[in-house]
Short mmCIF file of C-alpha atoms (C1' of nucleotides) in Angstrom, two decimals:
data_model
loop_
_atom_site.label_atom_id
_atom_site.label_comp_id
_atom_site.label_asym_id
_atom_site.label_seq_id
_atom_site.Cartn_x
_atom_site.Cartn_y
_atom_site.Cartn_z
CA UNK A 1 85.81 67.89 73.83
CA UNK A 2 83.39 65.10 74.67
CA UNK A 3 84.08 63.53 78.06
CA UNK A 4 83.91 59.97 76.67
CA UNK A 5 86.84 60.74 74.42
CA UNK A 6 89.15 61.60 77.28
CA UNK A 7 90.16 58.12 78.43
CA UNK A 8 91.08 57.16 74.91
CA UNK A 9 93.21 60.31 74.55
CA UNK A 10 94.85 59.73 77.93
CA UNK A 11 96.17 56.42 76.58
CA UNK A 12 98.20 58.09 73.84
CA UNK A 13 101.90 57.57 74.16
CA UNK A 14 102.38 61.31 73.98
CA UNK A 15 100.64 61.77 77.33
CA UNK A 16 102.32 58.92 79.13
CA UNK A 17 103.53 60.00 82.52
CA UNK A 18 101.93 63.41 82.52
CA UNK A 19 100.24 64.44 85.74
CA UNK A 20 96.43 64.35 85.83
CA UNK A 21 96.32 67.99 86.64
CA UNK A 22 98.38 68.97 83.65
CA UNK A 23 96.57 66.61 81.36
CA UNK A 24 93.32 68.24 82.40
CA UNK A 25 94.74 71.68 81.73
CA UNK A 26 95.75 70.55 78.24
CA UNK A 27 92.39 69.05 77.53
CA UNK A 28 90.29 71.89 78.87
CA UNK A 29 90.90 74.08 75.86
CA UNK A 30 91.38 71.24 73.28
CA UNK A 31 89.20 69.93 70.57
CA UNK A 32 88.89 66.42 69.28
CA UNK A 33 87.32 66.84 65.92
CA UNK A 34 86.47 64.61 62.99
CA UNK A 35 87.14 66.09 59.58
CA UNK A 36 86.05 64.83 56.19
CA UNK A 37 88.65 64.04 53.54
CA UNK A 38 90.31 66.91 51.70
CA UNK A 39 89.78 69.37 54.45
CA UNK A 40 92.49 71.96 54.81
CA UNK A 41 93.51 72.09 58.51
CA UNK A 42 96.27 74.59 58.44
CA UNK A 43 97.94 76.87 55.90
CA UNK A 44 101.61 77.62 55.77
CA UNK A 45 102.49 81.14 56.87
CA UNK A 46 99.82 81.37 59.54
CA UNK A 47 100.73 81.61 63.19
CA UNK A 48 100.81 78.23 64.91
CA UNK A 49 97.75 78.28 67.11
CA UNK A 50 97.14 74.61 67.77
CA UNK A 51 99.26 71.53 68.04
CA UNK A 52 97.56 68.92 65.93
CA UNK A 53 97.69 65.24 66.68
CA UNK A 54 96.31 62.69 64.23
CA UNK A 55 94.25 60.18 66.20
CA UNK A 56 92.60 58.45 63.33
CA UNK A 57 92.81 58.68 59.56
CA UNK A 58 95.58 60.32 57.62
CA UNK A 59 96.82 63.88 57.06
CA UNK A 60 98.90 65.19 54.21
CA UNK A 61 101.54 67.87 54.85
CA UNK A 62 102.34 69.87 51.77
CA UNK A 63 104.12 73.02 50.80
CA UNK A 64 103.71 75.57 48.02
CA UNK A 65 105.62 78.33 46.51
CA UNK A 66 105.15 80.33 43.38
CA UNK A 67 102.41 78.15 42.02
CA UNK A 68 104.08 74.86 42.60
CA UNK A 69 103.09 72.40 45.29
CA UNK A 70 104.69 69.35 46.82
CA UNK A 71 103.68 66.71 49.31
CA UNK A 72 106.16 66.85 52.15
CA UNK A 73 104.90 63.97 54.34
CA UNK A 74 101.93 61.87 55.31
CA UNK A 75 101.03 61.76 58.99
CA UNK A 76 99.41 58.65 60.56
CA UNK A 77 98.11 57.99 64.03
CA UNK A 78 99.40 58.67 66.55
CA UNK A 79 101.65 61.50 65.56
CA UNK A 80 101.65 65.22 66.01
CA UNK A 81 102.51 67.62 63.28
CA UNK A 82 104.23 71.02 63.24
CA UNK A 83 105.33 70.62 66.79
CA UNK A 84 108.43 72.79 66.10
CA UNK A 85 106.32 75.78 65.07
CA UNK A 86 104.32 75.51 68.34
CA UNK A 87 107.38 75.31 70.52
CA UNK A 88 109.03 78.26 68.84
CA UNK A 89 105.77 80.21 68.65
CA UNK A 90 106.31 80.66 64.92
CA UNK A 91 104.32 80.37 61.75
CA UNK A 92 103.67 77.05 60.05
CA UNK A 93 106.10 76.08 57.37
CA UNK A 94 103.74 73.58 55.83
CA UNK A 95 100.06 73.32 55.08
CA UNK A 96 97.99 70.32 56.13
CA UNK A 97 94.91 68.68 54.72
CA UNK A 98 93.14 65.49 55.56
CA UNK A 99 93.71 62.76 53.05
CA UNK A 100 90.87 60.65 54.37
CA UNK A 101 88.30 61.22 57.03
CA UNK A 102 90.28 61.85 60.16
CA UNK A 103 90.02 62.57 63.84
CA UNK A 104 92.44 65.26 64.98
CA UNK A 105 93.17 66.38 68.44
CA UNK A 106 93.92 70.10 68.58
CA UNK A 107 95.60 71.57 71.63
CA UNK A 108 96.10 75.31 71.94
CA UNK A 109 99.71 76.34 71.45
CA UNK A 110 99.76 78.31 74.68
CA UNK A 111 98.63 75.36 76.69
CA UNK A 112 101.24 73.18 75.08
CA UNK A 113 104.04 75.66 75.94
CA UNK A 114 102.71 76.13 79.46
CA UNK A 115 102.52 72.44 80.27
CA UNK A 116 105.76 71.87 78.39
CA UNK A 117 107.49 74.17 80.82
CA UNK A 118 106.18 72.58 83.99
CA UNK A 119 105.65 68.90 83.22
CA UNK A 120 108.87 66.99 82.63
CA UNK A 121 107.16 63.86 81.34
CA UNK A 122 105.25 65.82 78.82
CA UNK A 123 108.23 67.88 77.67
CA UNK A 124 110.28 64.72 77.43
CA UNK A 125 107.68 63.08 75.25
CA UNK A 126 107.41 66.17 73.08
CA UNK A 127 111.13 66.34 72.68
CA UNK A 128 111.37 62.67 71.69
CA UNK A 129 108.63 63.20 69.18
CA UNK A 130 110.38 66.25 67.78
CA UNK A 131 113.77 64.54 67.55
CA UNK A 132 112.08 61.67 65.76
CA UNK A 133 110.44 64.00 63.27
CA UNK A 134 113.79 65.77 62.72
CA UNK A 135 115.43 62.49 61.86
CA UNK A 136 112.54 61.69 59.58
CA UNK A 137 113.05 64.83 57.53
CA UNK A 138 116.82 64.27 57.39
CA UNK A 139 116.16 60.82 55.97
CA UNK A 140 113.73 62.19 53.41
CA UNK A 141 116.26 64.81 52.43
CA UNK A 142 118.96 62.23 51.98
CA UNK A 143 116.55 60.14 49.96
CA UNK A 144 115.91 63.00 47.62
CA UNK A 145 119.50 64.14 47.25
CA UNK A 146 121.19 60.82 46.93
CA UNK A 147 118.80 58.71 44.80
CA UNK A 148 117.13 58.82 41.49
CA UNK A 149 113.38 58.80 41.31
CA UNK A 150 113.22 55.10 40.34
CA UNK A 151 115.44 54.22 43.27
CA UNK A 152 113.19 56.17 45.60
CA UNK A 153 110.16 54.31 44.33
CA UNK A 154 111.90 50.90 44.65
CA UNK A 155 112.89 51.64 48.22
CA UNK A 156 109.43 52.90 49.02
CA UNK A 157 107.94 49.63 47.81
CA UNK A 158 110.29 47.64 50.01
CA UNK A 159 109.28 49.80 52.93
CA UNK A 160 105.61 49.15 52.31
CA UNK A 161 106.38 45.47 52.06
CA UNK A 162 108.09 45.63 55.44
CA UNK A 163 105.26 47.50 57.06
CA UNK A 164 102.47 45.45 55.52
CA UNK A 165 104.30 42.16 55.97
CA UNK A 166 103.23 40.98 52.51
CA UNK A 167 104.67 40.65 49.05
CA UNK A 168 101.49 42.19 47.71
CA UNK A 169 101.50 45.74 49.00
CA UNK A 170 98.67 48.24 48.84
CA UNK A 171 99.53 51.83 48.06
CA UNK A 172 98.18 53.76 51.05
CA UNK A 173 97.07 56.76 48.97
CA UNK A 174 96.67 58.03 45.43
CA UNK A 175 99.53 57.63 42.99
CA UNK A 176 99.39 61.37 42.39
CA UNK A 177 100.22 62.03 46.00
CA UNK A 178 102.75 59.26 46.11
CA UNK A 179 104.47 60.81 43.11
CA UNK A 180 104.61 64.21 44.73
CA UNK A 181 105.81 62.69 47.95
CA UNK A 182 108.57 60.93 46.11
CA UNK A 183 109.51 64.12 44.33
CA UNK A 184 108.30 63.35 40.82
CA UNK A 185 105.40 63.86 38.43
CA UNK A 186 102.53 61.37 38.18
CA UNK A 187 103.63 60.55 34.58
CA UNK A 188 107.12 59.87 35.81
CA UNK A 189 105.82 57.60 38.60
CA UNK A 190 103.93 55.60 36.01
CA UNK A 191 107.10 55.19 33.98
CA UNK A 192 109.12 54.36 37.08
CA UNK A 193 106.76 51.45 37.77
CA UNK A 194 107.41 50.24 34.23
CA UNK A 195 111.14 50.58 34.74
CA UNK A 196 110.83 48.31 37.76
CA UNK A 197 108.92 45.63 35.91
CA UNK A 198 112.10 43.59 35.21
CA UNK A 199 112.68 43.53 38.94
CA UNK A 200 109.43 41.76 39.64
CA UNK A 201 107.11 44.69 40.22
CA UNK A 202 103.59 44.08 38.93
CA UNK A 203 101.08 46.86 39.09
CA UNK A 204 97.33 46.40 39.26
CA UNK A 205 95.62 49.63 40.34
CA UNK A 206 96.88 50.35 43.83
CA UNK A 207 97.94 46.76 44.45
CA UNK A 208 101.56 46.10 43.75
CA UNK A 209 102.86 42.57 43.63
CA UNK A 210 106.57 42.05 44.29
CA UNK A 211 107.68 38.75 42.74
CA UNK A 212 111.42 39.09 43.02
CA UNK A 213 112.40 40.78 46.27
CA UNK A 214 116.05 39.97 45.90
CA UNK A 215 116.35 41.59 42.50
CA UNK A 216 114.39 44.58 43.69
CA UNK A 217 116.55 44.99 46.75
CA UNK A 218 119.72 44.65 44.66
CA UNK A 219 118.49 47.44 42.50
CA UNK A 220 117.20 49.61 45.34
CA UNK A 221 120.16 49.18 47.65
CA UNK A 222 118.17 50.14 50.75
CA UNK A 223 120.03 51.83 53.54
CA UNK A 224 119.22 51.63 57.26
CA UNK A 225 120.07 55.28 57.55
CA UNK A 226 117.49 56.33 55.02
CA UNK A 227 114.78 53.71 55.01
CA UNK A 228 114.54 52.39 58.52
CA UNK A 229 111.90 54.40 60.34
CA UNK A 230 112.77 53.01 63.69
CA UNK A 231 116.38 54.05 63.80
CA UNK B 1 139.21 71.01 78.85
CA UNK B 2 141.48 73.93 79.69
CA UNK B 3 140.19 75.96 82.60
CA UNK B 4 140.69 79.25 80.80
CA UNK B 5 138.24 78.15 78.12
CA UNK B 6 135.43 77.69 80.59
CA UNK B 7 134.25 81.27 80.99
CA UNK B 8 134.01 81.64 77.21
CA UNK B 9 131.95 78.46 76.94
CA UNK B 10 129.72 79.52 79.80
CA UNK B 11 128.69 82.50 77.72
CA UNK B 12 127.25 80.49 74.94
CA UNK B 13 123.52 80.93 74.44
CA UNK B 14 123.07 77.24 74.78
CA UNK B 15 124.07 77.32 78.42
CA UNK B 16 122.17 80.42 79.43
CA UNK B 17 120.27 79.86 82.66
CA UNK B 18 121.77 76.49 83.39
CA UNK B 19 122.82 75.97 87.07
CA UNK B 20 126.53 76.13 87.87
CA UNK B 21 126.41 72.63 89.24
CA UNK B 22 124.89 71.23 86.07
CA UNK B 23 127.20 73.24 83.91
CA UNK B 24 130.18 71.78 85.74
CA UNK B 25 128.84 68.33 85.34
CA UNK B 26 128.55 68.89 81.61
CA UNK B 27 132.05 70.32 81.32
CA UNK B 28 133.77 67.72 83.47
CA UNK B 29 133.76 65.10 80.72
CA UNK B 30 133.85 67.48 77.81
CA UNK B 31 136.52 68.44 75.35
CA UNK B 32 137.13 71.73 73.58
CA UNK B 33 139.32 70.80 70.71
CA UNK B 34 140.78 72.58 67.70
CA UNK B 35 140.76 70.56 64.49
CA UNK B 36 142.52 71.33 61.23
CA UNK B 37 140.48 71.69 58.02
CA UNK B 38 139.18 68.51 56.36
CA UNK B 39 139.16 66.46 59.53
CA UNK B 40 136.38 63.92 59.74
CA UNK B 41 134.66 64.37 63.11
CA UNK B 42 131.92 61.86 62.92
CA UNK B 43 130.73 59.21 60.50
CA UNK B 44 127.11 58.36 59.77
CA UNK B 45 125.98 55.06 61.19
CA UNK B 46 128.08 55.31 64.30
CA UNK B 47 126.49 55.61 67.77
CA UNK B 48 126.09 59.19 68.89
CA UNK B 49 128.72 59.46 71.64
CA UNK B 50 129.17 63.24 71.80
CA UNK B 51 127.11 66.29 71.24
CA UNK B 52 129.23 68.57 69.04
CA UNK B 53 129.05 72.34 69.19
CA UNK B 54 130.89 74.49 66.72
CA UNK B 55 132.52 77.31 68.63
CA UNK B 56 134.77 78.61 65.89
CA UNK B 57 135.31 77.78 62.24
CA UNK B 58 132.92 75.81 60.03
CA UNK B 59 131.78 72.24 59.81
CA UNK B 60 130.25 70.43 56.87
CA UNK B 61 127.54 67.90 57.39
CA UNK B 62 127.32 65.37 54.57
CA UNK B 63 125.68 62.06 53.78
CA UNK B 64 126.63 59.17 51.58
CA UNK B 65 124.99 56.15 50.13
CA UNK B 66 125.99 53.74 47.52
CA UNK B 67 129.04 55.69 46.41
CA UNK B 68 127.26 59.00 46.13
CA UNK B 69 127.79 61.90 48.52
CA UNK B 70 126.01 65.14 49.21
CA UNK B 71 126.52 68.07 51.43
CA UNK B 72 123.58 68.39 53.75
CA UNK B 73 124.40 71.57 55.67
CA UNK B 74 127.15 73.87 56.83
CA UNK B 75 127.29 74.55 60.50
CA UNK B 76 128.63 77.86 61.85
CA UNK B 77 129.30 79.09 65.42
CA UNK B 78 127.48 78.76 67.70
CA UNK B 79 125.42 75.81 66.78
CA UNK B 80 125.24 72.20 67.74
CA UNK B 81 124.90 69.39 65.33
CA UNK B 82 123.19 66.01 65.48
CA UNK B 83 121.40 66.91 68.69
CA UNK B 84 118.50 64.61 67.74
CA UNK B 85 120.71 61.60 67.63
CA UNK B 86 122.02 62.37 71.06
CA UNK B 87 118.59 62.85 72.60
CA UNK B 88 117.28 59.64 71.09
CA UNK B 89 120.48 57.73 71.83
CA UNK B 90 120.67 56.68 68.21
CA UNK B 91 123.25 56.52 65.45
CA UNK B 92 124.32 59.52 63.48
CA UNK B 93 122.43 60.04 60.22
CA UNK B 94 125.10 62.34 58.78
CA UNK B 95 128.82 62.54 58.78
CA UNK B 96 130.72 65.73 59.66
CA UNK B 97 134.05 67.11 58.68
CA UNK B 98 135.72 70.44 59.37
CA UNK B 99 135.66 72.78 56.36
CA UNK B 100 138.22 75.07 57.90
CA UNK B 101 140.22 74.95 61.02
CA UNK B 102 137.65 74.80 63.76
CA UNK B 103 137.12 74.67 67.52
CA UNK B 104 134.51 72.21 68.55
CA UNK B 105 133.09 71.52 71.98
CA UNK B 106 132.31 67.88 72.52
CA UNK B 107 129.99 66.89 75.36
CA UNK B 108 129.44 63.24 76.11
CA UNK B 109 125.95 62.08 75.17
CA UNK B 110 125.29 60.56 78.55
CA UNK B 111 125.97 63.88 80.31
CA UNK B 112 123.81 65.73 77.85
CA UNK B 113 120.88 63.38 78.49
CA UNK B 114 121.42 63.42 82.26
CA UNK B 115 121.49 67.19 82.56
CA UNK B 116 118.73 67.48 80.03
CA UNK B 117 116.51 65.47 82.37
CA UNK B 118 117.20 67.60 85.44
CA UNK B 119 117.91 71.12 84.28
CA UNK B 120 114.89 72.86 82.79
CA UNK B 121 116.91 75.81 81.43
CA UNK B 122 119.24 73.49 79.57
CA UNK B 123 116.51 71.22 78.22
CA UNK B 124 114.56 74.28 77.11
CA UNK B 125 117.58 75.64 75.24
CA UNK B 126 118.23 72.29 73.63
CA UNK B 127 114.63 71.95 72.53
CA UNK B 128 114.61 75.46 71.02
CA UNK B 129 117.79 74.59 69.19
CA UNK B 130 116.33 71.32 67.97
CA UNK B 131 113.13 72.88 66.86
CA UNK B 132 115.09 75.53 64.97
CA UNK B 133 117.22 72.83 63.25
CA UNK B 134 114.06 70.99 62.37
CA UNK B 135 112.61 74.04 60.65
CA UNK B 136 115.90 74.55 58.89
CA UNK B 137 115.75 71.11 57.28
CA UNK B 138 112.11 71.60 56.33
CA UNK B 139 113.06 74.79 54.56
CA UNK B 140 115.89 73.06 52.75
CA UNK B 141 113.59 70.28 51.75
CA UNK B 142 111.06 72.72 50.39
CA UNK B 143 113.86 74.55 48.57
CA UNK B 144 114.87 71.33 46.86
CA UNK B 145 111.43 70.11 46.00
CA UNK B 146 109.87 73.32 44.86
CA UNK B 147 112.67 75.05 42.94
CA UNK B 148 115.01 74.46 40.02
CA UNK B 149 118.73 74.57 40.60
CA UNK B 150 119.09 78.04 39.13
CA UNK B 151 116.39 79.30 41.43
CA UNK B 152 118.07 77.80 44.37
CA UNK B 153 121.29 79.53 43.44
CA UNK B 154 119.57 82.89 42.88
CA UNK B 155 117.90 82.73 46.27
CA UNK B 156 121.13 81.65 47.91
CA UNK B 157 122.89 84.66 46.48
CA UNK B 158 120.15 86.92 47.84
CA UNK B 159 120.53 85.28 51.24
CA UNK B 160 124.27 85.94 51.24
CA UNK B 161 123.65 89.54 50.36
CA UNK B 162 121.32 89.81 53.26
CA UNK B 163 123.73 88.26 55.69
CA UNK B 164 126.84 90.09 54.40
CA UNK B 165 124.95 93.39 54.00
CA UNK B 166 126.66 94.06 50.67
CA UNK B 167 125.95 93.80 46.98
CA UNK B 168 129.28 92.12 46.53
CA UNK B 169 129.00 88.83 48.26
CA UNK B 170 131.80 86.42 49.11
CA UNK B 171 130.99 82.71 48.75
CA UNK B 172 131.76 81.26 52.18
CA UNK B 173 133.21 78.03 50.87
CA UNK B 174 134.32 76.25 47.72
CA UNK B 175 131.97 76.19 44.75
CA UNK B 176 132.22 72.47 44.76
CA UNK B 177 130.64 72.29 48.19
CA UNK B 178 128.20 75.01 47.39
CA UNK B 179 127.08 73.03 44.38
CA UNK B 180 126.60 69.90 46.44
CA UNK B 181 124.79 71.87 49.14
CA UNK B 182 122.45 73.24 46.46
CA UNK B 183 121.85 69.82 45.04
CA UNK B 184 123.76 70.11 41.82
CA UNK B 185 127.09 69.26 40.16
CA UNK B 186 129.91 71.77 40.04
CA UNK B 187 129.58 71.97 36.23
CA UNK B 188 125.95 72.75 36.64
CA UNK B 189 126.66 75.46 39.21
CA UNK B 190 129.04 77.07 36.77
CA UNK B 191 126.30 77.13 34.16
CA UNK B 192 123.77 78.34 36.62
CA UNK B 193 125.99 81.38 37.30
CA UNK B 194 126.06 82.09 33.59
CA UNK B 195 122.32 81.71 33.40
CA UNK B 196 122.01 84.46 36.04
CA UNK B 197 124.31 86.83 34.20
CA UNK B 198 121.35 88.64 32.55
CA UNK B 199 120.04 89.28 36.07
CA UNK B 200 123.10 91.22 37.13
CA UNK B 201 125.21 88.45 38.57
CA UNK B 202 128.91 88.87 37.88
CA UNK B 203 131.36 86.22 38.98
CA UNK B 204 135.04 86.79 39.80
CA UNK B 205 136.38 83.81 41.71
CA UNK B 206 134.49 83.58 44.96
CA UNK B 207 133.41 87.20 44.77
CA UNK B 208 129.94 87.65 43.28
CA UNK B 209 128.76 91.11 42.38
CA UNK B 210 125.00 91.68 42.22
CA UNK B 211 124.27 94.71 40.03
CA UNK B 212 120.52 94.30 39.60
CA UNK B 213 118.93 93.15 42.83
CA UNK B 214 115.44 93.82 41.63
CA UNK B 215 115.78 91.69 38.50
CA UNK B 216 117.46 88.91 40.50
CA UNK B 217 114.67 88.98 43.13
CA UNK B 218 112.00 88.93 40.43
CA UNK B 219 113.64 85.86 38.98
CA UNK B 220 114.30 84.19 42.33
CA UNK B 221 110.97 84.91 43.96
CA UNK B 222 112.27 84.49 47.47
CA UNK B 223 109.85 83.20 50.12
CA UNK B 224 109.93 84.00 53.78
CA UNK B 225 108.94 80.42 54.48
CA UNK B 226 112.01 79.02 52.73
CA UNK B 227 114.71 81.66 52.79
CA UNK B 228 114.29 83.48 56.05
CA UNK B 229 116.51 81.83 58.60
CA UNK B 230 115.00 83.75 61.51
CA UNK B 231 111.40 82.69 61.04
"C1'" DC C 1 74.47 58.37 33.03
"C1'" DG C 2 77.51 62.11 32.43
"C1'" DA C 3 81.11 64.73 34.34
"C1'" DT C 4 85.29 64.81 36.61
"C1'" DT C 5 89.44 63.30 38.14
"C1'" DC C 6 93.06 59.82 37.99
"C1'" DG C 7 96.23 57.19 35.58
"C1'" DT C 8 98.69 55.80 31.54
"C1'" DT C 9 101.09 56.43 27.19
"C1'" DG C 10 103.54 58.82 23.43
"C1'" DA C 11 106.09 62.65 21.63
"C1'" DA C 12 108.74 66.52 22.33
"C1'" DA C 13 111.29 69.73 25.15
"C1'" DT C 14 114.23 70.84 28.96
"C1'" DA C 15 117.00 70.29 32.98
"C1'" DG C 16 120.64 68.26 34.71
"C1'" DA C 17 124.52 64.74 34.69
"C1'" DT C 18 128.52 62.92 32.72
"C1'" DC C 19 132.79 62.85 30.21
"C1'" DA C 20 136.73 65.10 28.55
"C1'" DA C 21 139.78 68.81 27.85
"C1'" DT C 22 141.72 72.88 29.49
"C1'" DC C 23 142.74 76.63 32.46
"C1'" DC C 24 143.51 78.58 36.86
"C1'" DT C 25 144.77 78.64 41.56
"C1'" DT C 26 147.17 77.08 45.33
"C1'" DG C 27 150.35 74.86 47.98
"C1'" DT C 28 154.83 72.24 48.19
"C1'" DG C 29 159.36 71.12 47.80
"C1'" DG C 30 163.59 71.89 45.61
"C1'" DC D 1 161.78 82.20 44.35
"C1'" DC D 2 160.43 79.11 40.98
"C1'" DA D 3 158.69 74.76 39.02
"C1'" DC D 4 155.53 71.57 39.41
"C1'" DA D 5 151.84 68.79 41.12
"C1'" DA D 6 147.12 68.61 42.61
"C1'" DG D 7 142.81 70.01 42.93
"C1'" DG D 8 139.20 73.44 41.72
"C1'" DA D 9 136.72 75.70 38.14
"C1'" DT D 10 135.11 76.38 33.54
"C1'" DT D 11 133.64 75.01 28.95
"C1'" DG D 12 132.02 72.08 25.21
"C1'" DA D 13 129.85 67.93 23.69
"C1'" DT D 14 126.97 64.40 24.68
"C1'" DC D 15 123.87 61.58 27.14
"C1'" DT D 16 120.26 60.68 30.52
"C1'" DA D 17 116.63 61.76 33.51
"C1'" DT D 18 112.72 64.21 34.08
"C1'" DT D 19 109.10 67.40 32.84
"C1'" DT D 20 105.71 69.09 29.90
"C1'" DC D 21 102.03 68.77 26.69
"C1'" DA D 22 98.54 66.20 24.62
"C1'" DA D 23 95.55 62.42 24.08
"C1'" DC D 24 92.98 58.84 25.75
"C1'" DG D 25 91.13 55.03 28.72
"C1'" DA D 26 89.66 53.80 33.45
"C1'" DA D 27 87.77 54.60 37.68
"C1'" DT D 28 84.77 57.50 40.64
"C1'" DC D 29 81.09 60.18 42.20
"C1'" DG D 30 77.10 62.69 42.19
#
DNA sequence: CGATTCGTTGAAATAGATCAATCCTTGTGG
DNA sequence: CCACAAGGATTGATCTATTTCAACGAATCG
């Protein structure tokens, strides 16, 4: 860990309120490392050695079984991933790879658990983060079980619009990954975009222009309890 | 809360190590109530007022949107549900109804958060529970994204066999709910059972006899990282 | 510039949903 | 105790959504 990185790390929400002493203990054995794109950071099934926190860039969480693979989530700064495995001292349930060049803070699992047990501010922050992640997965699960693939895409576009504050949204990563994340094949995603054309969805590469929000929303029927990340 | 219930409650894993004083504080405003089957306990979208803990019976968690409904999970003793909503002081993301006659301990959200902040043993237990629930949903999500419906059924049957320690398993609830839980229609579940006949799956009402475990397992390809509840 | 991967499109196959009819089980009230 | 109603479960027929396979154009990268 380079000393000049420390102040920046200290500022992260996740360390708000933690004592200097405990923060130092956490940092002593930690690494802040920059990885190129497409670097596999962890593999499912392995013991959870480090808590990973994305500081910059973007990390893809994915899972495999029996030759199939699916993107489970994309992690953006500043969020941890696989916190649950660390806390329970278990194996990872998902693999992770950088999607673009990324800076990742890696804190040894033992340190996390130690400080977790003695620093209320830190444990509180971790729990809030974990609870938030939990709710995120529940929403994703509802999304998958209660909607068709075209509906999932429509709602995703509305979400991007919300986040990017523009009617022309930019897909944040490859359509291939987006498809997998939405639980469909790339071919099917392509067709889903076509299906949405009558609702004012125009595709040019990774730029999507939404010309009829009302129609799109009527079709998508977004729900606070699935699509609102804040709730 | 009836005084004679207290000792039994005190024994629950979830309260292990908590101070008497804090335990009393939790119990003071709590209810231990018996509900008949098919009673709606909570509805998604409402503020999380109480932490619910299933002490006896069985509770179904389900979600709805836009006229569709899906069973998200079945909760058995002794487990809490919607802990994350309580901790984050948010609205419920799922609804809950008793599947059979059930005893449910209901602890006011404010008390939970208060004691959570001052009793390390309690907060630790809650966090472990939450982390476990999180991993449970991840496994369910992988199950849904990486497997066909017949594979999900096959693996579910193997899981029941494991839990019930018998080659003749009893489905723990209606096939209708099982179907929804597995992400399919009742008709499709019926056909999935037929598809599994060549692998030694014989259906008689809610009793399923597995006569060729090896063949079934070869077909199902169970994975520790999806099917093992303990990991 | 050539190789590779991504994205799109069409055709065909499959998985899964829906609709309808029927059977079976279960619980209720006479 | 029986008759009947109601809901659960199964089956067949059909329809729809989605995947797969194959081909090809477009973008990307060394």
